[in-house]
Coordinates of C-alpha atoms and ligand atoms in Angstrom, one line a residue:
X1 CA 0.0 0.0 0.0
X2 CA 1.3 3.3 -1.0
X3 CA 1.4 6.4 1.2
X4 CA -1.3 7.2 3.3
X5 CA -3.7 10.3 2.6
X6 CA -6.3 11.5 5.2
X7 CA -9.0 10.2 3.5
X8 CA -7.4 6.7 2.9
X9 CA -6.4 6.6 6.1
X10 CA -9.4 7.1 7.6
X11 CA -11.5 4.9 5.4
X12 CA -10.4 2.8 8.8
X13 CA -12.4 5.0 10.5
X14 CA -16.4 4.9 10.5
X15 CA -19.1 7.3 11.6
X16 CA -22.8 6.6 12.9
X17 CA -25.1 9.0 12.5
X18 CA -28.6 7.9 14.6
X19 CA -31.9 10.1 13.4
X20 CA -34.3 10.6 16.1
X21 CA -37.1 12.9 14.5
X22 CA -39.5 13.7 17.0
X23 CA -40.0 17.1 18.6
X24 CA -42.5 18.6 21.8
X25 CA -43.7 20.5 19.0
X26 CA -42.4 22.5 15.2
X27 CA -40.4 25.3 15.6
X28 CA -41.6 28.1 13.2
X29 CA -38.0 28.6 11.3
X30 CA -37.9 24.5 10.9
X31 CA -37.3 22.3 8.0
X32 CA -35.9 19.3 9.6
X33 CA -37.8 15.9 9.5
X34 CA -38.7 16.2 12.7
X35 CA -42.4 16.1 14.3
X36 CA -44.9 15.5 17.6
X37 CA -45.3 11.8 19.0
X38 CA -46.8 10.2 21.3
X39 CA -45.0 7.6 23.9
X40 CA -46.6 4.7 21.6
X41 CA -44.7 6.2 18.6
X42 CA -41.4 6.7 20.4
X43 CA -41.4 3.1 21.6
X44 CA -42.2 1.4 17.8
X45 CA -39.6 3.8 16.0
X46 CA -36.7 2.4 18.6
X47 CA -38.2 -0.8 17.8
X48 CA -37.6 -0.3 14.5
X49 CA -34.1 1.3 14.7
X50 CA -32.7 -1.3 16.8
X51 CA -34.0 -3.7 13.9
X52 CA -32.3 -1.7 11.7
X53 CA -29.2 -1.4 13.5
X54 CA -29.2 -4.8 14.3
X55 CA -29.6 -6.3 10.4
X56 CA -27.0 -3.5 8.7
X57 CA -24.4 -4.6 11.4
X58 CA -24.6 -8.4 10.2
X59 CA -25.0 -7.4 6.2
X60 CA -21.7 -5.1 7.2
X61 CA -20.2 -8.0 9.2
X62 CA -20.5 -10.6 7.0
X63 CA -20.0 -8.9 3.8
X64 CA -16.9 -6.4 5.1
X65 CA -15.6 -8.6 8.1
X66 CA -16.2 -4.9 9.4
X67 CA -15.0 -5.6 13.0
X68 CA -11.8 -5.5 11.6
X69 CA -11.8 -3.3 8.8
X70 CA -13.7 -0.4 10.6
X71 CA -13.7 1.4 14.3
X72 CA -16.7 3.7 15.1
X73 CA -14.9 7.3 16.2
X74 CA -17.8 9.4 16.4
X75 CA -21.5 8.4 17.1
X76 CA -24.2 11.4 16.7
X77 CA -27.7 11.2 17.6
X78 CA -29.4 13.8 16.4
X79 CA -32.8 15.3 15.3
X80 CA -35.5 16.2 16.4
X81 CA -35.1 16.1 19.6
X82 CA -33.3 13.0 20.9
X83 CA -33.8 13.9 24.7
X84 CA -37.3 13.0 24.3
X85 CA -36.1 9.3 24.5
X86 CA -36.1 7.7 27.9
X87 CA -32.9 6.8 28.9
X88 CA -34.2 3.2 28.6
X89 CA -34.2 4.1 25.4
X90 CA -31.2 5.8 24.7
X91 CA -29.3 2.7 26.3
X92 CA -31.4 0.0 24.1
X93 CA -30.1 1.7 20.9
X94 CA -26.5 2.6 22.1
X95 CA -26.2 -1.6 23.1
X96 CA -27.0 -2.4 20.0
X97 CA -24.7 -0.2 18.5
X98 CA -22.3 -1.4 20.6
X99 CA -22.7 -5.5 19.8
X100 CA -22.3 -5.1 15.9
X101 CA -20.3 -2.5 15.6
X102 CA -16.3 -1.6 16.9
X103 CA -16.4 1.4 19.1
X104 CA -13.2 3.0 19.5
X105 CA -12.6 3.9 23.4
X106 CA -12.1 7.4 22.6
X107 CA -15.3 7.4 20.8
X108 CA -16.9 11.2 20.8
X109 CA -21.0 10.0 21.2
X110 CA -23.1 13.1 21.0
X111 CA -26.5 13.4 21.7
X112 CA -28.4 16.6 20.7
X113 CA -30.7 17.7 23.8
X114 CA -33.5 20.6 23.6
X115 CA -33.8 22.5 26.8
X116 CA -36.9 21.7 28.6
X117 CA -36.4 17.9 28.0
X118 CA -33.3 17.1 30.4
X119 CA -34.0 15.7 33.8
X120 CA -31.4 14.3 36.6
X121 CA -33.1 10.8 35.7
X122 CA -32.0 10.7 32.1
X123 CA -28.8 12.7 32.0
X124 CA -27.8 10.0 34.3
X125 CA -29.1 7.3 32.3
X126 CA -27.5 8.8 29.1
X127 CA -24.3 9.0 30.9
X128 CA -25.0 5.4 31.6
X129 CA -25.4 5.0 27.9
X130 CA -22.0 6.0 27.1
X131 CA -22.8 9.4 25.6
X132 CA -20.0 11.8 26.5
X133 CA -21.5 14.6 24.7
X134 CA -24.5 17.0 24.8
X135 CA -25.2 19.4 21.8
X136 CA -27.9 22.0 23.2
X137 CA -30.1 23.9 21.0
X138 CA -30.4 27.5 22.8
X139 CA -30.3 29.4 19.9
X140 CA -31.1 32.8 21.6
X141 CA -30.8 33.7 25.5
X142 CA -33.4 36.5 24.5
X143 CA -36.9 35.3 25.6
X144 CA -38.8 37.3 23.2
X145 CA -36.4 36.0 20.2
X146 CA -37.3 32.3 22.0
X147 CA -41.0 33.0 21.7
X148 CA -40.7 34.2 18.1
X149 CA -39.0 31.7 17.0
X150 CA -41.3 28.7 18.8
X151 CA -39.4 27.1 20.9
X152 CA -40.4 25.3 24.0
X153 CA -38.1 27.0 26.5
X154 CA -37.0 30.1 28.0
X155 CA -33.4 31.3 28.6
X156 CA -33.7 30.3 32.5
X157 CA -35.2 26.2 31.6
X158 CA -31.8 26.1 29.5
X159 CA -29.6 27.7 32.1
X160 CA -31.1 24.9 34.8
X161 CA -31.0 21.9 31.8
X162 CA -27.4 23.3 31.5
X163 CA -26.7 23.1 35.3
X164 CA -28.1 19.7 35.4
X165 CA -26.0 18.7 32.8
X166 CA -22.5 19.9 34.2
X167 CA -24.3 17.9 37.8
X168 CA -24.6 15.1 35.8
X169 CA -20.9 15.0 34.7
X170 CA -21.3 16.3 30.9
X171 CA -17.6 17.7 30.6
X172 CA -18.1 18.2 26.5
X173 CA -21.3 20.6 25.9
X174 CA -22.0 22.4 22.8
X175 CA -24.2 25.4 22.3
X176 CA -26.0 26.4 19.4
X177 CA -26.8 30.1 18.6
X178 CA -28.1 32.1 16.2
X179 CA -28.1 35.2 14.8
X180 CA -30.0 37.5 12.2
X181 CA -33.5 36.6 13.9
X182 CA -36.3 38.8 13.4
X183 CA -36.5 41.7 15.8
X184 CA -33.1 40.6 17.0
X185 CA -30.6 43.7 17.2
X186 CA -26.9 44.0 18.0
X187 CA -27.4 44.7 21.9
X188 CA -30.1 41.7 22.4
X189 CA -27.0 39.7 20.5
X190 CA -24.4 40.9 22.0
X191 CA -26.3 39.9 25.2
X192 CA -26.5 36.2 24.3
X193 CA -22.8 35.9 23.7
X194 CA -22.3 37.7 27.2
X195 CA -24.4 35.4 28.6
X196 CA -22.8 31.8 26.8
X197 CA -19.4 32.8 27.4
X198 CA -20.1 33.1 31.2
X199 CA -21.4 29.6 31.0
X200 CA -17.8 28.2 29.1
X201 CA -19.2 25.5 27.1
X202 CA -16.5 24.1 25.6
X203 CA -18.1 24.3 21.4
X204 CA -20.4 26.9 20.0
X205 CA -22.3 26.6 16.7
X206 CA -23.1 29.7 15.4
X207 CA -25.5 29.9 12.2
X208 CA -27.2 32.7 11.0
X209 CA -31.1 32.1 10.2
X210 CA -31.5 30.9 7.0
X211 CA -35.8 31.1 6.2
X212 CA -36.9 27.7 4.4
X213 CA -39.0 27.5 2.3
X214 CA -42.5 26.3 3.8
X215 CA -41.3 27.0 7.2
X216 CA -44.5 29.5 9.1
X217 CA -41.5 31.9 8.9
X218 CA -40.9 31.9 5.0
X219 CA -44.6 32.4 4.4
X220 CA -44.8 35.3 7.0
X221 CA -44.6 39.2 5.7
X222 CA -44.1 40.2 9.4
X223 CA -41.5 38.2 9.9
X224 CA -39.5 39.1 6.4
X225 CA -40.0 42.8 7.7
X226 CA -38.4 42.2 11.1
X227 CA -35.2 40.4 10.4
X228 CA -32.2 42.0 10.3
X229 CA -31.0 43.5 6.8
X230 CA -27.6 42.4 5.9
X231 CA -25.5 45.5 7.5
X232 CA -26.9 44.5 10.6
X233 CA -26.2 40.5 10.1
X234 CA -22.5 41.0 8.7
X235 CA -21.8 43.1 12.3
X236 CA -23.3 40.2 14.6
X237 CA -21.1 37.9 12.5
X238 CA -18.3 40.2 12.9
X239 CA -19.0 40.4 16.6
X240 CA -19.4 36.3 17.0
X241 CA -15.8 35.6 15.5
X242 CA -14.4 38.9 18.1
X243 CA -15.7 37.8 21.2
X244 CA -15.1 34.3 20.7
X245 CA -11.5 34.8 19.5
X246 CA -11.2 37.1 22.6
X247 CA -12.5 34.0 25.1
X248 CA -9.9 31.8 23.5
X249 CA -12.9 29.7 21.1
X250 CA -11.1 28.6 18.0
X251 CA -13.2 28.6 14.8
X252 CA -11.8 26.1 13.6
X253 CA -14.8 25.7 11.0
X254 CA -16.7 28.4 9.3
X255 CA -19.8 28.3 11.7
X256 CA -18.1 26.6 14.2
X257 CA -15.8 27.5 17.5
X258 CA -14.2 25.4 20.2
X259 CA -11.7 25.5 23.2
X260 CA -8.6 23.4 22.7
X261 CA -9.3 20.0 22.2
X262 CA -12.9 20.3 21.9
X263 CA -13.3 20.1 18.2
X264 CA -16.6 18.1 16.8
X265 CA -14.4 14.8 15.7
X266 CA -17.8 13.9 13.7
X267 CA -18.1 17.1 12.0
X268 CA -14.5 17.4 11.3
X269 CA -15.2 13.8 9.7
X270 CA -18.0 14.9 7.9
X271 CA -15.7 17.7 6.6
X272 CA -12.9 15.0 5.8
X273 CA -14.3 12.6 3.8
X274 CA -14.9 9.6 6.6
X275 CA -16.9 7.1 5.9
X276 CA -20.8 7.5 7.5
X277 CA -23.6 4.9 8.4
X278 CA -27.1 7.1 8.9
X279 CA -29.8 4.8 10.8
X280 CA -33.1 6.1 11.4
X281 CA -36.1 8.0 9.5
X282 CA -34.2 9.9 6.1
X283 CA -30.9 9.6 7.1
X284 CA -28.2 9.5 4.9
X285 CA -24.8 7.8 4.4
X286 CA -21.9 7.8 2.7
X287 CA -20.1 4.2 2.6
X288 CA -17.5 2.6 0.1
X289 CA -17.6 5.7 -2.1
X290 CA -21.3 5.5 -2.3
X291 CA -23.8 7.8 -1.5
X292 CA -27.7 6.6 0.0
X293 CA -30.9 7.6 2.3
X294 CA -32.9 6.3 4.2
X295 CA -37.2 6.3 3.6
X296 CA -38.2 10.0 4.8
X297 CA -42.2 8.5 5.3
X298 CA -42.1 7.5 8.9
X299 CA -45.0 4.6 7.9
X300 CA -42.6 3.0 5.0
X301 CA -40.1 3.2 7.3
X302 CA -41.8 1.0 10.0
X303 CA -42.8 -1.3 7.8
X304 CA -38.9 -2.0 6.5
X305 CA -36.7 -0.2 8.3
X306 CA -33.9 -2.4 6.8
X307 CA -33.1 -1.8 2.9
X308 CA -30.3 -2.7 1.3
X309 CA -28.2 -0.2 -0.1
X310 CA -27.8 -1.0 -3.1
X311 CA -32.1 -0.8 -2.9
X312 CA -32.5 2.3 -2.0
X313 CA -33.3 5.3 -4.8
X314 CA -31.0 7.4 -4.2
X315 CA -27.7 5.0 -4.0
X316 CA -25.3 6.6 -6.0
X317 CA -21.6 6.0 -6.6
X318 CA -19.4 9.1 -6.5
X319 CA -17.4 9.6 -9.4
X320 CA -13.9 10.5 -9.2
X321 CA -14.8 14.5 -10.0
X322 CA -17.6 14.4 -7.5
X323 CA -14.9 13.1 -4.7
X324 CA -12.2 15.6 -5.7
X325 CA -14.8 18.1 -5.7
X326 CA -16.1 17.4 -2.1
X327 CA -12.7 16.6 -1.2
X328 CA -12.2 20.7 -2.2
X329 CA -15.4 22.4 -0.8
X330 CA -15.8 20.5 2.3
X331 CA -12.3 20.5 2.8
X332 CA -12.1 24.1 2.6
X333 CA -14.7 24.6 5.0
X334 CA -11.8 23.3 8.3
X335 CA -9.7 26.5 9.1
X336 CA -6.7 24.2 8.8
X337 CA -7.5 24.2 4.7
X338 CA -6.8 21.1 2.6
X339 CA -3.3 19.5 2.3
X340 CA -1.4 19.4 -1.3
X341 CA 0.0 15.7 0.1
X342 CA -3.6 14.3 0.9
X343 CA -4.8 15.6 -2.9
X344 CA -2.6 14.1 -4.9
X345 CA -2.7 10.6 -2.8
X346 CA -5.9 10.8 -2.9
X347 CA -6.9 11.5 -6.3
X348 CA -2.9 10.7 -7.8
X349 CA -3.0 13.9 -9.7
X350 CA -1.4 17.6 -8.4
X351 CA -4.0 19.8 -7.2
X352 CA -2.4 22.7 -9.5
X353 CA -3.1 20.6 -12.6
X354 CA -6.8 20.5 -11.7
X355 CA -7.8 23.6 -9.6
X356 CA -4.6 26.1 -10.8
X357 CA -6.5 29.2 -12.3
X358 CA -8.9 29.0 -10.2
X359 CA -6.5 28.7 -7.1
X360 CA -4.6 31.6 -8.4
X361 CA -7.1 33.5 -9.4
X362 CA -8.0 34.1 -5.7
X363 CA -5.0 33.7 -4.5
X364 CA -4.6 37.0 -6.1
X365 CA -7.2 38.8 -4.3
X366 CA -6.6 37.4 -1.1
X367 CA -9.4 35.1 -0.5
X368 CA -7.2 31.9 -0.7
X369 CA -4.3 31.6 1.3
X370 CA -1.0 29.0 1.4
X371 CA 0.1 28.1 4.5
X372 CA 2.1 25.6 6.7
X373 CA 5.4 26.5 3.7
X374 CA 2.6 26.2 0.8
X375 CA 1.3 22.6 1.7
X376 CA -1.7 23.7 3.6
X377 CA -4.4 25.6 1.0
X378 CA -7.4 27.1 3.0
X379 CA -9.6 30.6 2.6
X380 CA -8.3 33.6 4.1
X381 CA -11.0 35.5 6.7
X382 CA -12.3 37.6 3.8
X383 CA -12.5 34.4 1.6
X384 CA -14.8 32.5 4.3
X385 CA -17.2 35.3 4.2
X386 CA -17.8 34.9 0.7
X387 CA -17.2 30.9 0.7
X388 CA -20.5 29.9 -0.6
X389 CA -19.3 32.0 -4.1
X390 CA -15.8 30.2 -4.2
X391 CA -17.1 26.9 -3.2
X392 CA -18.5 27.4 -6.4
X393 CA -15.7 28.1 -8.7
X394 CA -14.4 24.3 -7.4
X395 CA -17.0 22.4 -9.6
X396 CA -15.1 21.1 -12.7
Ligands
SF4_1 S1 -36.3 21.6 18.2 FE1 -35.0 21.5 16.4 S2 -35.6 19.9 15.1 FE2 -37.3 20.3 16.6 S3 -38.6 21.6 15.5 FE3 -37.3 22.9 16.7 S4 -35.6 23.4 15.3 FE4 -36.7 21.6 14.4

């Protein structure tokens, strides 16, 4: 075998990504496939996921001898709102995770919990579990924003869910904020940040609101009228990356910040090309080069929540351009850029020969940037605020 690149290398490595996609109720900016159960509902869908878990782990095992040729780094399970499972629940899924597929000890397990869902009982239990992780959902410490925005808690059920969680012995929390929501000025943000940075969680996500289409939001005039035009959204972004530069948060992703050590490994996978296994209602993969989902209708789902990949509608098998050309934008996305080494091991071809004008071109204006002694290739500040337009200019 020849030498090693990150993405070969880590085809070693696996990710598992566990959909749980049931809220209290819809917030009014949402697009996620999430939606309102009832106890019954919860209890058939881990049915079902356990089923599933429990058949891809032998088709994996017996067709990859996958104990051996891959080691779960990073489990995920996120929604909806996971904490709406018991921890009964929570454990049931994680043990069967944990019987067919390889967990590395270090493993970073996430769980994504909305405030007003923790209790002592199931923090504990989910600690139990083997999740090492929370991911909050705050979004805003502004109670009005909260209300606007429909969700089911106020600043001060977070800041006791949050308290609970640090009792419980959740060293690794992440918070996720954001900005540009309607009615939502530069003191109310600047107050959130205040507020979060007092707290030290050791991650931050911070997204700007993006309306979807269908959402109560998109169809709303008011709401168009009262968010924030784009003067105002550029200064709270300006403000995010300040303030959490200044409390010693690396962004160490476009929309994402960490103290030392604290990086999202799954994201950073997800951003490096390793391998993913999706289980539950419309998740995806990616898996031997190949791309798939899961059944998005919650009834088709239950009645076969096991398909064969190879089954499913959407299985598609990346071409070499559609790898080098992930390889490039989500690559680029990492502060610590793409490596020159990794390309052409990867893809056996120099990345000058494929992406030269277009590197060059802006290199030239400063947007792209060589560093590390010209083996590192990443966006400059200026060139992340306009990523979305490069990212472009990297489709062949
Ligand atoms: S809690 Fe999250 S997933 Fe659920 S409706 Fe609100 S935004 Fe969507």
């Amino acid at each position: 075998m020849g030498a090693m690149c990150e993405i070969c290398e880590n085809r070693k490595d696996l990710e598992l990504y566990i959909h749980i996609p049931f809220c209290i109720k819809k917030c009014n900016y949402c697009d996620f496939l999430s939606f309102p159960s009832s106890a019954e509902d919860r209890e058939e869908y881990v049915r079902c996921l356990v089923k599933e878990i429990e058949k891809t782990g032998i088709v994996l095992n017996d067709i990859l001898n996958n104990k051996d040729t891959y080691q779960v780094r990073s489990i995920f399970i996120g929604g909806g709102t996971p904490s709406l499972l018991s921890g009964n629940q929570i454990k049931n899924i994680m043990q069967v995770v944990q019987k067919y597929f390889l967990i590395k000890e270090e493993a970073e397990i996430t769980m994504e919990a909305n405030p007003g869902t923790l209790t002592k009982k199931n923090l504990s239990a989910y600690k139990d579990a083997g999740i090492n992780r929370l991911s909050m959902g705050l979004q805003s410490a502004d109670n009005s924003c909260l209300y606007l925005l429909g969700r089911i808690h106020t600043w001060e059920e977070f800041l006791k869910n949050y308290e609970l969680a640090r009792k419980a012995g959740f060293e690794n929390i992440n918070i996720d904020l954001m900005s540009g929501l309607p009615g939502q000025t530069m003191s109310i943000y600047k107050k959130t940040l205040e507020k979060v940075m007092a707290l030290r969680p050791e991650h931050i996500s911070a997204y700007s609101l993006i309306l979807e289409e269908g959402t109560p939001f998109y169809e709303s005039e008011e709401i168009h009228k009262k968010i924030p035009n784009e003067e105002a959204d550029r200064e709270m972004y300006q403000f995010t990356k300040e303030i959490l530069a200044e409390n010693g948060y690396d962004r160490y992703e476009i929309s994402n910040y960490a103290l030392k050590g604290k990086e999202c490994i799954h994201n950073l996978g997800y951003w490096s090309g390793v391998p993913y296994i999706g289980f539950g209602l419309g998740a995806s993969s990616y898996f031997e080069g190949t791309r798939f989902s899961n059944e998005r209708n919650l009834e088709h789902y239950k009645k076969e929540p096991y398909v064969p990949f190879m089954m499913r509608e959407d299985y598609t098998v990346l071409s070499q351009k559609d790898k080098i050309e992930e390889f490039m934008f989500l690559g680029l996305r990492k502060r610590a850029g793409i490596s020159k080494k990794e390309f052409r091991e990867c893809f056996h071809k120099n990345i000058m020969d494929v992406y030269g004008e277009v590197i060059s071109k802006y290199e030239k204006i400063d947007l792209l940037e060589w560093i590390k002694n010209g083996e590192m290739l990443r966006l400059t500040d200026a060139g992340i605020d306009v990523s979305d337009y490069i990212f472009c200019d990297f489709m062949l």
